[in-house]
PDB file of C-alpha atoms and ligand atoms in Angstrom:
ATOM      1  CA  MET P   1      16.090 -12.603  -1.133  1.00  0.00           C
ATOM      2  CA  PRO P   2      13.982 -12.801  -4.291  1.00  0.00           C
ATOM      3  CA  ALA P   3      12.046 -16.071  -4.449  1.00  0.00           C
ATOM      4  CA  ASP P   4      12.000 -16.101  -8.231  1.00  0.00           C
ATOM      5  CA  ARG P   5      14.203 -14.706 -10.961  1.00  0.00           C
ATOM      6  CA  THR P   6      11.710 -12.187 -12.246  1.00  0.00           C
ATOM      7  CA  HIS P   7      12.880  -8.592 -12.157  1.00  0.00           C
ATOM      8  CA  TRP P   8      10.123  -6.691 -10.366  1.00  0.00           C
ATOM      9  CA  ILE P   9       9.933  -2.916 -10.459  1.00  0.00           C
ATOM     10  CA  ALA P  10       7.798  -1.286  -7.765  1.00  0.00           C
ATOM     11  CA  PHE P  11       6.801   2.286  -8.571  1.00  0.00           C
ATOM     12  CA  THR P  12       5.957   4.289  -5.470  1.00  0.00           C
ATOM     13  CA  ARG P  13       5.269   7.919  -4.694  1.00  0.00           C
ATOM     14  CA  GLU P  14       6.033   9.689  -1.452  1.00  0.00           C
ATOM     15  CA  VAL P  15       3.299  10.724   0.950  1.00  0.00           C
ATOM     16  CA  SER P  16       1.985  14.248   0.347  1.00  0.00           C
ATOM     17  CA  PRO P  17       2.252  16.637   3.295  1.00  0.00           C
ATOM     18  CA  HIS P  18      -1.452  17.282   2.594  1.00  0.00           C
ATOM     19  CA  ILE P  19      -2.436  13.642   3.100  1.00  0.00           C
ATOM     20  CA  ALA P  20      -4.923  14.696   5.805  1.00  0.00           C
ATOM     21  CA  GLN P  21      -7.021  16.306   3.026  1.00  0.00           C
ATOM     22  CA  CYS P  22      -7.377  12.994   1.187  1.00  0.00           C
ATOM     23  CA  GLU P  23     -10.588  11.766  -0.402  1.00  0.00           C
ATOM     24  CA  LEU P  24     -12.720   9.755   2.017  1.00  0.00           C
ATOM     25  CA  THR P  25     -15.756   7.657   1.152  1.00  0.00           C
ATOM     26  CA  HIS P  26     -16.480   5.223   3.966  1.00  0.00           C
ATOM     27  CA  LEU P  27     -14.356   6.414   6.877  1.00  0.00           C
ATOM     28  CA  ALA P  28     -14.885   9.410   9.118  1.00  0.00           C
ATOM     29  CA  ARG P  29     -12.040  11.892   8.862  1.00  0.00           C
ATOM     30  CA  MET P  30      -9.400  11.304  11.514  1.00  0.00           C
ATOM     31  CA  PRO P  31      -6.159  13.173  12.108  1.00  0.00           C
ATOM     32  CA  ILE P  32      -3.377  11.620  10.002  1.00  0.00           C
ATOM     33  CA  ASP P  33       0.135  12.157  11.244  1.00  0.00           C
ATOM     34  CA  PHE P  34       2.292  12.992   8.230  1.00  0.00           C
ATOM     35  CA  GLU P  35       5.557  11.871   9.832  1.00  0.00           C
ATOM     36  CA  THR P  36       4.090   8.537  10.911  1.00  0.00           C
ATOM     37  CA  ALA P  37       2.591   7.984   7.480  1.00  0.00           C
ATOM     38  CA  ARG P  38       5.911   8.839   5.856  1.00  0.00           C
ATOM     39  CA  ARG P  39       7.836   6.513   8.170  1.00  0.00           C
ATOM     40  CA  GLN P  40       5.444   3.632   7.553  1.00  0.00           C
ATOM     41  CA  HIS P  41       5.578   4.251   3.807  1.00  0.00           C
ATOM     42  CA  HIS P  42       9.364   4.208   3.888  1.00  0.00           C
ATOM     43  CA  ALA P  43       9.329   0.906   5.804  1.00  0.00           C
ATOM     44  CA  TYR P  44       6.973  -0.439   3.112  1.00  0.00           C
ATOM     45  CA  GLU P  45       9.415   0.586   0.372  1.00  0.00           C
ATOM     46  CA  GLN P  46      12.255  -1.052   2.279  1.00  0.00           C
ATOM     47  CA  LEU P  47      10.257  -4.250   2.628  1.00  0.00           C
ATOM     48  CA  LEU P  48       9.625  -4.313  -1.132  1.00  0.00           C
ATOM     49  CA  GLU P  49      13.351  -3.838  -1.691  1.00  0.00           C
ATOM     50  CA  SER P  50      14.166  -6.661   0.699  1.00  0.00           C
ATOM     51  CA  LEU P  51      11.839  -8.885  -1.349  1.00  0.00           C
ATOM     52  CA  GLY P  52      13.882  -8.166  -4.455  1.00  0.00           C
ATOM     53  CA  CYS P  53      11.923  -5.305  -6.009  1.00  0.00           C
ATOM     54  CA  GLU P  54      13.672  -2.388  -7.591  1.00  0.00           C
ATOM     55  CA  VAL P  55      11.808   0.519  -6.000  1.00  0.00           C
ATOM     56  CA  ARG P  56      11.482   3.526  -8.301  1.00  0.00           C
ATOM     57  CA  ARG P  57       9.932   6.660  -6.874  1.00  0.00           C
ATOM     58  CA  VAL P  58       7.779   8.605  -9.311  1.00  0.00           C
ATOM     59  CA  ALA P  59       8.042  12.418  -9.116  1.00  0.00           C
ATOM     60  CA  SER P  60       6.396  13.602  -5.930  1.00  0.00           C
ATOM     61  CA  ALA P  61       3.048  15.371  -6.169  1.00  0.00           C
ATOM     62  CA  PRO P  62       2.740  17.309  -2.924  1.00  0.00           C
ATOM     63  CA  ASP P  63      -0.383  19.142  -4.094  1.00  0.00           C
ATOM     64  CA  HIS P  64      -2.252  15.879  -4.573  1.00  0.00           C
ATOM     65  CA  PRO P  65      -3.188  14.542  -1.126  1.00  0.00           C
ATOM     66  CA  ASP P  66      -3.868  11.000  -2.414  1.00  0.00           C
ATOM     67  CA  ALA P  67      -0.851  10.704  -4.741  1.00  0.00           C
ATOM     68  CA  VAL P  68       0.814   8.068  -2.526  1.00  0.00           C
ATOM     69  CA  PHE P  69      -1.931   5.652  -3.660  1.00  0.00           C
ATOM     70  CA  ILE P  70      -0.209   5.188  -6.996  1.00  0.00           C
ATOM     71  CA  GLU P  71      -1.996   1.904  -7.707  1.00  0.00           C
ATOM     72  CA  ASP P  72      -5.072   3.837  -8.787  1.00  0.00           C
ATOM     73  CA  THR P  73      -3.324   5.627 -11.673  1.00  0.00           C
ATOM     74  CA  ALA P  74      -2.448   2.670 -13.900  1.00  0.00           C
ATOM     75  CA  VAL P  75      -2.931  -1.047 -14.422  1.00  0.00           C
ATOM     76  CA  VAL P  76       0.117  -2.730 -15.882  1.00  0.00           C
ATOM     77  CA  PHE P  77       0.025  -6.060 -17.693  1.00  0.00           C
ATOM     78  CA  ASP P  78       2.934  -7.814 -19.358  1.00  0.00           C
ATOM     79  CA  GLU P  79       1.640  -6.619 -22.736  1.00  0.00           C
ATOM     80  CA  ILE P  80       0.303  -3.099 -22.123  1.00  0.00           C
ATOM     81  CA  ALA P  81      -0.046  -0.402 -19.469  1.00  0.00           C
ATOM     82  CA  VAL P  82      -3.515   1.070 -19.041  1.00  0.00           C
ATOM     83  CA  ILE P  83      -3.496   4.630 -17.716  1.00  0.00           C
ATOM     84  CA  THR P  84      -6.640   5.101 -15.711  1.00  0.00           C
ATOM     85  CA  ARG P  85      -9.067   7.980 -15.441  1.00  0.00           C
ATOM     86  CA  PRO P  86      -9.644   8.029 -11.672  1.00  0.00           C
ATOM     87  CA  GLY P  87     -13.214   8.288 -10.503  1.00  0.00           C
ATOM     88  CA  ALA P  88     -12.417  11.086  -8.060  1.00  0.00           C
ATOM     89  CA  GLU P  89     -11.884  14.274 -10.016  1.00  0.00           C
ATOM     90  CA  SER P  90      -9.312  15.479  -7.473  1.00  0.00           C
ATOM     91  CA  ARG P  91      -7.108  12.537  -8.473  1.00  0.00           C
ATOM     92  CA  ARG P  92      -7.176  12.836 -12.280  1.00  0.00           C
ATOM     93  CA  ALA P  93      -3.976  14.891 -12.528  1.00  0.00           C
ATOM     94  CA  GLU P  94      -2.017  12.122 -10.787  1.00  0.00           C
ATOM     95  CA  THR P  95      -1.828   9.993 -13.923  1.00  0.00           C
ATOM     96  CA  SER P  96       0.433  12.044 -16.231  1.00  0.00           C
ATOM     97  CA  SER P  97       3.643  11.546 -14.249  1.00  0.00           C
ATOM     98  CA  VAL P  98       2.927   7.822 -14.000  1.00  0.00           C
ATOM     99  CA  GLU P  99       2.294   7.589 -17.735  1.00  0.00           C
ATOM    100  CA  ALA P 100       5.653   9.318 -18.288  1.00  0.00           C
ATOM    101  CA  VAL P 101       7.543   6.534 -16.483  1.00  0.00           C
ATOM    102  CA  LEU P 102       5.506   3.639 -17.906  1.00  0.00           C
ATOM    103  CA  THR P 103       5.927   4.762 -21.516  1.00  0.00           C
ATOM    104  CA  ALA P 104       9.448   3.354 -21.488  1.00  0.00           C
ATOM    105  CA  LEU P 105       8.191  -0.075 -20.381  1.00  0.00           C
ATOM    106  CA  ARG P 106       4.928  -0.826 -22.191  1.00  0.00           C
ATOM    107  CA  PRO P 107       2.661   0.365 -25.014  1.00  0.00           C
ATOM    108  CA  ILE P 108       0.193   2.772 -23.402  1.00  0.00           C
ATOM    109  CA  VAL P 109      -3.615   2.641 -23.547  1.00  0.00           C
ATOM    110  CA  ARG P 110      -5.685   5.357 -21.823  1.00  0.00           C
ATOM    111  CA  ILE P 111      -9.137   5.178 -20.287  1.00  0.00           C
ATOM    112  CA  GLU P 112     -11.016   8.103 -21.836  1.00  0.00           C
ATOM    113  CA  ALA P 113     -14.067  10.125 -20.704  1.00  0.00           C
ATOM    114  CA  PRO P 114     -16.794   9.313 -19.914  1.00  0.00           C
ATOM    115  CA  GLY P 115     -15.078   6.177 -18.629  1.00  0.00           C
ATOM    116  CA  THR P 116     -13.645   6.124 -15.124  1.00  0.00           C
ATOM    117  CA  LEU P 117     -11.459   3.427 -13.635  1.00  0.00           C
ATOM    118  CA  ASP P 118      -9.328   3.220 -10.467  1.00  0.00           C
ATOM    119  CA  GLY P 119      -6.507   0.706 -10.384  1.00  0.00           C
ATOM    120  CA  GLY P 120      -7.735  -0.375  -6.957  1.00  0.00           C
ATOM    121  CA  ASP P 121     -10.774  -1.831  -8.703  1.00  0.00           C
ATOM    122  CA  VAL P 122      -8.774  -4.149 -10.947  1.00  0.00           C
ATOM    123  CA  LEU P 123      -7.752  -7.601  -9.749  1.00  0.00           C
ATOM    124  CA  ALA P 124      -5.860  -9.713 -12.261  1.00  0.00           C
ATOM    125  CA  VAL P 125      -5.518 -13.432 -11.557  1.00  0.00           C
ATOM    126  CA  ALA P 126      -3.667 -15.107 -14.406  1.00  0.00           C
ATOM    127  CA  ARG P 127      -5.747 -14.325 -17.531  1.00  0.00           C
ATOM    128  CA  SER P 128      -8.887 -13.383 -15.588  1.00  0.00           C
ATOM    129  CA  VAL P 129      -9.346  -9.719 -14.766  1.00  0.00           C
ATOM    130  CA  TYR P 130     -12.027  -8.779 -12.223  1.00  0.00           C
ATOM    131  CA  VAL P 131     -13.137  -5.171 -12.179  1.00  0.00           C
ATOM    132  CA  GLY P 132     -15.235  -3.621  -9.421  1.00  0.00           C
ATOM    133  CA  ARG P 133     -18.300  -1.570 -10.273  1.00  0.00           C
ATOM    134  CA  THR P 134     -17.889   1.117  -7.638  1.00  0.00           C
ATOM    135  CA  GLY P 135     -18.225   4.827  -7.084  1.00  0.00           C
ATOM    136  CA  ARG P 136     -14.826   5.112  -8.804  1.00  0.00           C
ATOM    137  CA  THR P 137     -15.150   2.734 -11.750  1.00  0.00           C
ATOM    138  CA  ASN P 138     -18.064   2.898 -14.185  1.00  0.00           C
ATOM    139  CA  SER P 139     -19.333   0.601 -16.938  1.00  0.00           C
ATOM    140  CA  GLU P 140     -17.662   2.661 -19.679  1.00  0.00           C
ATOM    141  CA  GLY P 141     -14.322   2.276 -17.896  1.00  0.00           C
ATOM    142  CA  ILE P 142     -14.825  -1.474 -17.636  1.00  0.00           C
ATOM    143  CA  GLU P 143     -15.779  -1.730 -21.320  1.00  0.00           C
ATOM    144  CA  GLN P 144     -12.692   0.232 -22.361  1.00  0.00           C
ATOM    145  CA  LEU P 145     -10.494  -2.054 -20.273  1.00  0.00           C
ATOM    146  CA  ARG P 146     -12.193  -5.096 -21.811  1.00  0.00           C
ATOM    147  CA  ALA P 147     -11.540  -3.785 -25.328  1.00  0.00           C
ATOM    148  CA  ALA P 148      -7.895  -3.022 -24.516  1.00  0.00           C
ATOM    149  CA  LEU P 149      -7.239  -6.466 -23.018  1.00  0.00           C
ATOM    150  CA  ALA P 150      -9.208  -8.690 -25.394  1.00  0.00           C
ATOM    151  CA  PRO P 151      -6.435  -8.783 -28.042  1.00  0.00           C
ATOM    152  CA  CYS P 152      -4.004  -9.876 -25.306  1.00  0.00           C
ATOM    153  CA  GLY P 153      -6.204 -12.823 -24.309  1.00  0.00           C
ATOM    154  CA  TYR P 154      -7.562 -11.587 -20.972  1.00  0.00           C
ATOM    155  CA  ALA P 155     -11.201 -12.064 -19.956  1.00  0.00           C
ATOM    156  CA  VAL P 156     -12.656  -9.088 -18.068  1.00  0.00           C
ATOM    157  CA  HIS P 157     -15.439  -9.656 -15.513  1.00  0.00           C
ATOM    158  CA  GLY P 158     -17.400  -6.795 -13.930  1.00  0.00           C
ATOM    159  CA  ILE P 159     -18.082  -7.407 -10.226  1.00  0.00           C
ATOM    160  CA  ASP P 160     -20.528  -5.603  -7.934  1.00  0.00           C
ATOM    161  CA  VAL P 161     -18.955  -4.236  -4.769  1.00  0.00           C
ATOM    162  CA  THR P 162     -20.846  -2.783  -1.815  1.00  0.00           C
ATOM    163  CA  GLY P 163     -19.785  -1.108   1.405  1.00  0.00           C
ATOM    164  CA  CYS P 164     -16.132  -0.441   0.585  1.00  0.00           C
ATOM    165  CA  LEU P 165     -14.073   1.771  -1.676  1.00  0.00           C
ATOM    166  CA  HIS P 166     -12.552  -0.589  -4.208  1.00  0.00           C
ATOM    167  CA  LEU P 167     -12.765  -4.194  -5.383  1.00  0.00           C
ATOM    168  CA  LYS P 168      -9.338  -4.822  -3.863  1.00  0.00           C
ATOM    169  CA  THR P 169     -10.639  -3.695  -0.468  1.00  0.00           C
ATOM    170  CA  ALA P 170     -13.043  -6.627  -0.826  1.00  0.00           C
ATOM    171  CA  VAL P 171     -10.913  -9.302  -2.462  1.00  0.00           C
ATOM    172  CA  THR P 172      -7.332  -9.965  -3.552  1.00  0.00           C
ATOM    173  CA  ALA P 173      -5.460 -13.032  -4.754  1.00  0.00           C
ATOM    174  CA  VAL P 174      -3.079 -15.032  -2.606  1.00  0.00           C
ATOM    175  CA  ASP P 175      -2.015 -17.147  -5.570  1.00  0.00           C
ATOM    176  CA  ASP P 176      -3.558 -18.095  -8.921  1.00  0.00           C
ATOM    177  CA  ALA P 177      -5.946 -20.525  -7.195  1.00  0.00           C
ATOM    178  CA  THR P 178      -6.769 -18.741  -3.924  1.00  0.00           C
ATOM    179  CA  VAL P 179      -8.494 -15.480  -3.038  1.00  0.00           C
ATOM    180  CA  LEU P 180      -8.803 -13.635   0.268  1.00  0.00           C
ATOM    181  CA  LEU P 181     -12.237 -12.095   0.527  1.00  0.00           C
ATOM    182  CA  ASN P 182     -14.723 -10.240   2.720  1.00  0.00           C
ATOM    183  CA  PRO P 183     -18.150 -11.731   1.921  1.00  0.00           C
ATOM    184  CA  GLY P 184     -19.799  -8.559   3.259  1.00  0.00           C
ATOM    185  CA  PHE P 185     -18.324  -6.512   0.401  1.00  0.00           C
ATOM    186  CA  VAL P 186     -18.443  -8.909  -2.558  1.00  0.00           C
ATOM    187  CA  ARG P 187     -20.371 -12.079  -3.395  1.00  0.00           C
ATOM    188  CA  THR P 188     -18.327 -15.179  -2.707  1.00  0.00           C
ATOM    189  CA  ALA P 189     -20.140 -16.942  -5.577  1.00  0.00           C
ATOM    190  CA  MET P 190     -18.338 -14.689  -8.072  1.00  0.00           C
ATOM    191  CA  PHE P 191     -15.100 -16.417  -7.040  1.00  0.00           C
ATOM    192  CA  ALA P 192     -16.428 -19.986  -6.913  1.00  0.00           C
ATOM    193  CA  ARG P 193     -13.619 -21.271  -9.132  1.00  0.00           C
ATOM    194  CA  TYR P 194     -11.046 -20.347  -6.452  1.00  0.00           C
ATOM    195  CA  ARG P 195     -10.257 -21.592  -2.983  1.00  0.00           C
ATOM    196  CA  VAL P 196     -11.742 -18.807  -0.853  1.00  0.00           C
ATOM    197  CA  VAL P 197     -10.260 -17.624   2.442  1.00  0.00           C
ATOM    198  CA  GLU P 198     -12.633 -15.295   4.257  1.00  0.00           C
ATOM    199  CA  VAL P 199     -11.325 -12.511   6.469  1.00  0.00           C
ATOM    200  CA  ASP P 200     -11.940 -12.867  10.182  1.00  0.00           C
ATOM    201  CA  PRO P 201     -15.282 -11.115  10.853  1.00  0.00           C
ATOM    202  CA  SER P 202     -13.582  -8.790  13.360  1.00  0.00           C
ATOM    203  CA  GLU P 203     -11.194  -7.561  10.619  1.00  0.00           C
ATOM    204  CA  PRO P 204     -13.372  -6.346   7.726  1.00  0.00           C
ATOM    205  CA  MET P 205     -10.526  -4.429   6.029  1.00  0.00           C
ATOM    206  CA  ALA P 206      -8.213  -7.461   5.979  1.00  0.00           C
ATOM    207  CA  ALA P 207      -8.843  -8.682   2.422  1.00  0.00           C
ATOM    208  CA  ASN P 208      -6.029  -6.654   0.857  1.00  0.00           C
ATOM    209  CA  VAL P 209      -2.796  -8.557   0.283  1.00  0.00           C
ATOM    210  CA  LEU P 210      -0.065  -7.499  -2.143  1.00  0.00           C
ATOM    211  CA  ARG P 211       1.288 -10.320  -4.222  1.00  0.00           C
ATOM    212  CA  ILE P 212       4.754 -10.028  -5.749  1.00  0.00           C
ATOM    213  CA  GLY P 213       5.401 -13.260  -7.603  1.00  0.00           C
ATOM    214  CA  ASN P 214       4.958 -15.858  -4.878  1.00  0.00           C
ATOM    215  CA  GLN P 215       5.636 -13.457  -2.013  1.00  0.00           C
ATOM    216  CA  LEU P 216       2.919 -11.735  -0.007  1.00  0.00           C
ATOM    217  CA  VAL P 217       2.958  -8.349   1.714  1.00  0.00           C
ATOM    218  CA  TYR P 218       0.288  -7.866   4.337  1.00  0.00           C
ATOM    219  CA  GLY P 219      -0.851  -5.215   6.827  1.00  0.00           C
ATOM    220  CA  ALA P 220       0.192  -5.837  10.428  1.00  0.00           C
ATOM    221  CA  SER P 221      -3.241  -4.866  11.801  1.00  0.00           C
ATOM    222  CA  TYR P 222      -4.987  -8.135  10.922  1.00  0.00           C
ATOM    223  CA  PRO P 223      -3.540 -10.933  13.100  1.00  0.00           C
ATOM    224  CA  ARG P 224      -6.652 -13.115  13.017  1.00  0.00           C
ATOM    225  CA  THR P 225      -6.942 -13.168   9.255  1.00  0.00           C
ATOM    226  CA  ARG P 226      -3.192 -13.595   9.057  1.00  0.00           C
ATOM    227  CA  ALA P 227      -3.510 -16.770  11.156  1.00  0.00           C
ATOM    228  CA  ARG P 228      -6.106 -18.074   8.678  1.00  0.00           C
ATOM    229  CA  LEU P 229      -3.676 -17.513   5.814  1.00  0.00           C
ATOM    230  CA  GLU P 230      -0.779 -19.081   7.672  1.00  0.00           C
ATOM    231  CA  ARG P 231      -2.842 -22.224   8.160  1.00  0.00           C
ATOM    232  CA  LEU P 232      -2.628 -22.546   4.366  1.00  0.00           C
ATOM    233  CA  ASP P 233       1.166 -22.351   4.587  1.00  0.00           C
ATOM    234  CA  CYS P 234       1.323 -18.819   3.219  1.00  0.00           C
ATOM    235  CA  THR P 235       4.360 -16.830   4.297  1.00  0.00           C
ATOM    236  CA  LEU P 236       3.372 -13.226   4.863  1.00  0.00           C
ATOM    237  CA  HIS P 237       5.693 -10.257   5.154  1.00  0.00           C
ATOM    238  CA  THR P 238       3.896  -7.798   7.383  1.00  0.00           C
ATOM    239  CA  VAL P 239       4.182  -4.047   7.453  1.00  0.00           C
ATOM    240  CA  ASP P 240       2.426  -1.435   9.567  1.00  0.00           C
ATOM    241  CA  ALA P 241       0.163   0.499   7.212  1.00  0.00           C
ATOM    242  CA  SER P 242      -2.155   1.820   9.906  1.00  0.00           C
ATOM    243  CA  GLU P 243      -1.649   5.545   9.287  1.00  0.00           C
ATOM    244  CA  LEU P 244      -2.480   5.376   5.573  1.00  0.00           C
ATOM    245  CA  ALA P 245      -5.427   3.125   6.433  1.00  0.00           C
ATOM    246  CA  LYS P 246      -7.032   6.284   7.892  1.00  0.00           C
ATOM    247  CA  ALA P 247      -6.975   7.604   4.310  1.00  0.00           C
ATOM    248  CA  GLU P 248      -8.660   4.367   3.103  1.00  0.00           C
ATOM    249  CA  GLY P 249      -5.402   3.036   1.705  1.00  0.00           C
ATOM    250  CA  ALA P 250      -3.912  -0.441   2.143  1.00  0.00           C
ATOM    251  CA  VAL P 251      -0.856  -2.366   1.003  1.00  0.00           C
ATOM    252  CA  THR P 252      -1.716  -2.808  -2.674  1.00  0.00           C
ATOM    253  CA  CYS P 253      -2.505   0.910  -3.131  1.00  0.00           C
ATOM    254  CA  CYS P 254       0.982   2.168  -2.348  1.00  0.00           C
ATOM    255  CA  SER P 255       2.814   0.608  -5.294  1.00  0.00           C
ATOM    256  CA  LEU P 256       2.521  -0.381  -8.897  1.00  0.00           C
ATOM    257  CA  VAL P 257       4.465  -3.599  -9.174  1.00  0.00           C
ATOM    258  CA  VAL P 258       5.412  -4.496 -12.727  1.00  0.00           C
ATOM    259  CA  ARG P 259       7.590  -7.108 -14.353  1.00  0.00           C
ATOM    260  CA  GLY P 260      10.741  -5.329 -15.509  1.00  0.00           C
TER     261      GLY P 260
HETATM  262  C1  LIG T 301      -9.070   7.725  -2.221  1.00  0.00           C
HETATM  263  O1  LIG T 301     -10.176   7.833  -1.717  1.00  0.00           O
HETATM  264  O2  LIG T 301      -8.900   7.763  -3.431  1.00  0.00           O
HETATM  265  C2  LIG T 301      -7.873   7.569  -1.314  1.00  0.00           C
HETATM  266  N1  LIG T 301      -8.103   8.292  -0.109  1.00  0.00           N
HETATM  267  C3  LIG T 301      -7.624   6.120  -1.003  1.00  0.00           C
HETATM  268  C4  LIG T 301      -7.247   5.324  -2.221  1.00  0.00           C
HETATM  269  C5  LIG T 301      -6.845   3.930  -1.888  1.00  0.00           C
HETATM  270  N2  LIG T 301      -6.459   3.243  -3.061  1.00  0.00           N
HETATM  271  C6  LIG T 301      -6.652   1.958  -3.269  1.00  0.00           C
HETATM  272  O3  LIG T 301      -7.260   1.290  -2.455  1.00  0.00           O
HETATM  273  N3  LIG T 301      -6.210   1.456  -4.402  1.00  0.00           N
END
């Protein structure tokens, strides 16, 4: 049952049969079972539906191994949708079909060359927007995002990230006052204005939580960090995302959740 009256639309894209040829930066290549990945992704979509989201599947892109990670193709605010220019060249063609569906919902702004920006590097918490400086997102991309958002009243902060793919591998928001963070990937001091929950040291990839209004979707592989969050009275809806984790994906990456 939806916990608020907001109409949330979750754009998703089905897993490519070529997922095993995905981009990899920090993980060694492991076999990825397409059927398992597809089943887990379907369960994820069903969970979003059960939380009150209208799930809309964007046209499939079987020739793009990473297309399921739709989060990287756009960053949607209430005022505008920013179509990214993904840092990995193999992923650039993923954006056009996403732009086609977002055009109906928001004015469109595009990140242009030489800028690069992955949606996984953008963490918005109320009017503060944190953007990871990573192998995928460069300073030009951050500046273009800053320029696009300034008229809408958002402050954009560039954040150094080390040892992981995206800013949102390192830190995500639990609510407007609380972040979940791995201090090995990002400096805790950058988030001093928030209550900080650190991941359990045995679960370095556990900092990624998907927030939909006041509901939280979380990977089932991180029980120790989950216990830390539950001590704060957070209710988490868990889903097994272990197969796509082999492609360096997590729960935020598999949807673009926008206010309808
Ligand atoms: C990539 O390297 O682009 C994909 N294999 C994983 C992207 C995960 N996306 C995300 O964290 N937002």
